[in-house]
XYZ file of C-alpha atoms in Angstrom:
129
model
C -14.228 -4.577 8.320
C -12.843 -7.930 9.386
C -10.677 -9.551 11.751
C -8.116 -7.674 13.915
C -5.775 -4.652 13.101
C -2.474 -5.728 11.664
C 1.000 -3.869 12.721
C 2.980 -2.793 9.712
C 5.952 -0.702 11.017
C 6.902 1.912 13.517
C 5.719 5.067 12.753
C 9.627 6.359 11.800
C 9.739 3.898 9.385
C 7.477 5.624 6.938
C 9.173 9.392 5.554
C 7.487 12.090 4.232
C 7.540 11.800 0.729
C 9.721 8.745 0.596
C 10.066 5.450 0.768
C 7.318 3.164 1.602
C 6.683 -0.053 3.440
C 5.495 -3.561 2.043
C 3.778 -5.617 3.947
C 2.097 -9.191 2.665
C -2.047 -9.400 2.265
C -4.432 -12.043 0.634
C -5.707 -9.534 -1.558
C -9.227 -11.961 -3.110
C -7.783 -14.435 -2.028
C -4.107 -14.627 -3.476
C -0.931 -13.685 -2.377
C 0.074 -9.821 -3.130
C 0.959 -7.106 -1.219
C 0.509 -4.000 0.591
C 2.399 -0.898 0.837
C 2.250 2.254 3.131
C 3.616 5.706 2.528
C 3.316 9.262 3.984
C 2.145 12.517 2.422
C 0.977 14.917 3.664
C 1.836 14.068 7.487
C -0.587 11.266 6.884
C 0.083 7.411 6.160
C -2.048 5.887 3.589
C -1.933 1.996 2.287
C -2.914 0.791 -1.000
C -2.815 -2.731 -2.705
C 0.132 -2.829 -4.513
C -1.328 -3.236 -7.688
C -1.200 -0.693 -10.601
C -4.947 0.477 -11.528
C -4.047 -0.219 -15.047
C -2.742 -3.668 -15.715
C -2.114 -5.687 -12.202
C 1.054 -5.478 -11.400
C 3.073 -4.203 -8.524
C 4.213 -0.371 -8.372
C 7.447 0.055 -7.005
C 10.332 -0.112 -9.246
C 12.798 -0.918 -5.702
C 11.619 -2.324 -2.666
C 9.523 0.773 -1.192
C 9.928 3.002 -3.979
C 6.097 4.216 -4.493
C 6.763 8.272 -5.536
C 8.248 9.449 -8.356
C 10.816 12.091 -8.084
C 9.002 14.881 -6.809
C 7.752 13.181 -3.829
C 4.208 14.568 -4.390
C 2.858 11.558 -6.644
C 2.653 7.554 -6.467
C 3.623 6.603 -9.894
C 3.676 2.647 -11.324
C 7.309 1.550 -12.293
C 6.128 0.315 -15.638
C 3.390 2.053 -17.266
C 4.010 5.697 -15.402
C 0.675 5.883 -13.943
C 0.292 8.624 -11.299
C -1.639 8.338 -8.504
C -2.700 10.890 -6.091
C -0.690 9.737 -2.468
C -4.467 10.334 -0.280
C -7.185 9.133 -2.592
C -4.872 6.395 -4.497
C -7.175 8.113 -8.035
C -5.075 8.155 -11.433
C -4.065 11.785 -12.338
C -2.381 10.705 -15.426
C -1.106 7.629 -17.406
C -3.131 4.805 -18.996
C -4.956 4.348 -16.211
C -6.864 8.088 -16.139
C -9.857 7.555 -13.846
C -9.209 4.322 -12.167
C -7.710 4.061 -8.609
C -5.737 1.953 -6.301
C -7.346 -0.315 -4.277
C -7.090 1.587 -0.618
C -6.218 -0.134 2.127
C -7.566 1.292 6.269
C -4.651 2.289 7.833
C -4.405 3.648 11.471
C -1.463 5.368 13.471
C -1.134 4.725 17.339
C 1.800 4.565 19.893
C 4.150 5.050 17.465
C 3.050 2.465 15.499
C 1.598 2.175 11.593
C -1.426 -0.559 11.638
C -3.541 -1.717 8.875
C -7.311 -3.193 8.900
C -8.056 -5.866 6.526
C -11.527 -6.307 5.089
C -13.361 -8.582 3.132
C -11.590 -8.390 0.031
C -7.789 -7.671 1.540
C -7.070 -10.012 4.228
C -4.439 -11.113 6.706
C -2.234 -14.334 5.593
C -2.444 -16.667 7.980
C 0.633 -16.666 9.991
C 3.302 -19.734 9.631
C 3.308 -22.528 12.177
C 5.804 -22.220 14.820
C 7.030 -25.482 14.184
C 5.906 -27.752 10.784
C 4.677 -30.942 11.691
């Protein structure tokens, strides 16, 4: 892994079963994003991109699980994903998986870890020359 540990959210944030947090990544080196949810007691982060064709999940800001609460499921294709491995259960994608994304919890506090394929953007300048 590269490069520091990245805060997402507070711990709170993140519900059991519900709605999940964005947060921005250079994912190969273009823009995309992140998202973390909770199953399980656990948080887990994925790319947000569907294993299937490459576009984002969540049909609402956050809105990774289907009705249940007990799958990830893709907003356009119905692809379900299982919430701690990110593999396809069902859908067009059977047998692929989201791209996962190292995720720690400390102090209250949701973190992820970018790598060498999912990075960091590079934060704005204070003030633009």
């Amino acid at each position: 892994m590269s490069g520091e540990r990245v805060a997402i959210c507070t711990s709170d944030t993140v519900a059991e079963g519900g709605r999940g947090v964005r947060f921005p990544v250079l994912a190969f080196g273009d823009k995309a994003t992140g998202f973390v949810v909770r199953h399980g007691g656990v948080a887990y982060a994925y790319l947000n991109r569907c294993a299937h064709v490459p576009i984002e999940l969540d049909w609402a800001e956050g809105e990774f699980f289907e009705s249940s609460g007990l799958f990830l499921m893709c907003s356009t294709h119905g692809a379900i994903y299982v919430p701690e491995t990110g593999f396809c259960a069902g859908g067009p994608c059977r047998g692929g998986r989201l791209r996962p994304i190292g995720v720690q919890e400390e102090g209250g506090t949701i973190y992820w870890q970018p790598d060498d394929a999912v990075k960091a953007p590079a934060a704005a300048p204070a003030h633009p020359l």
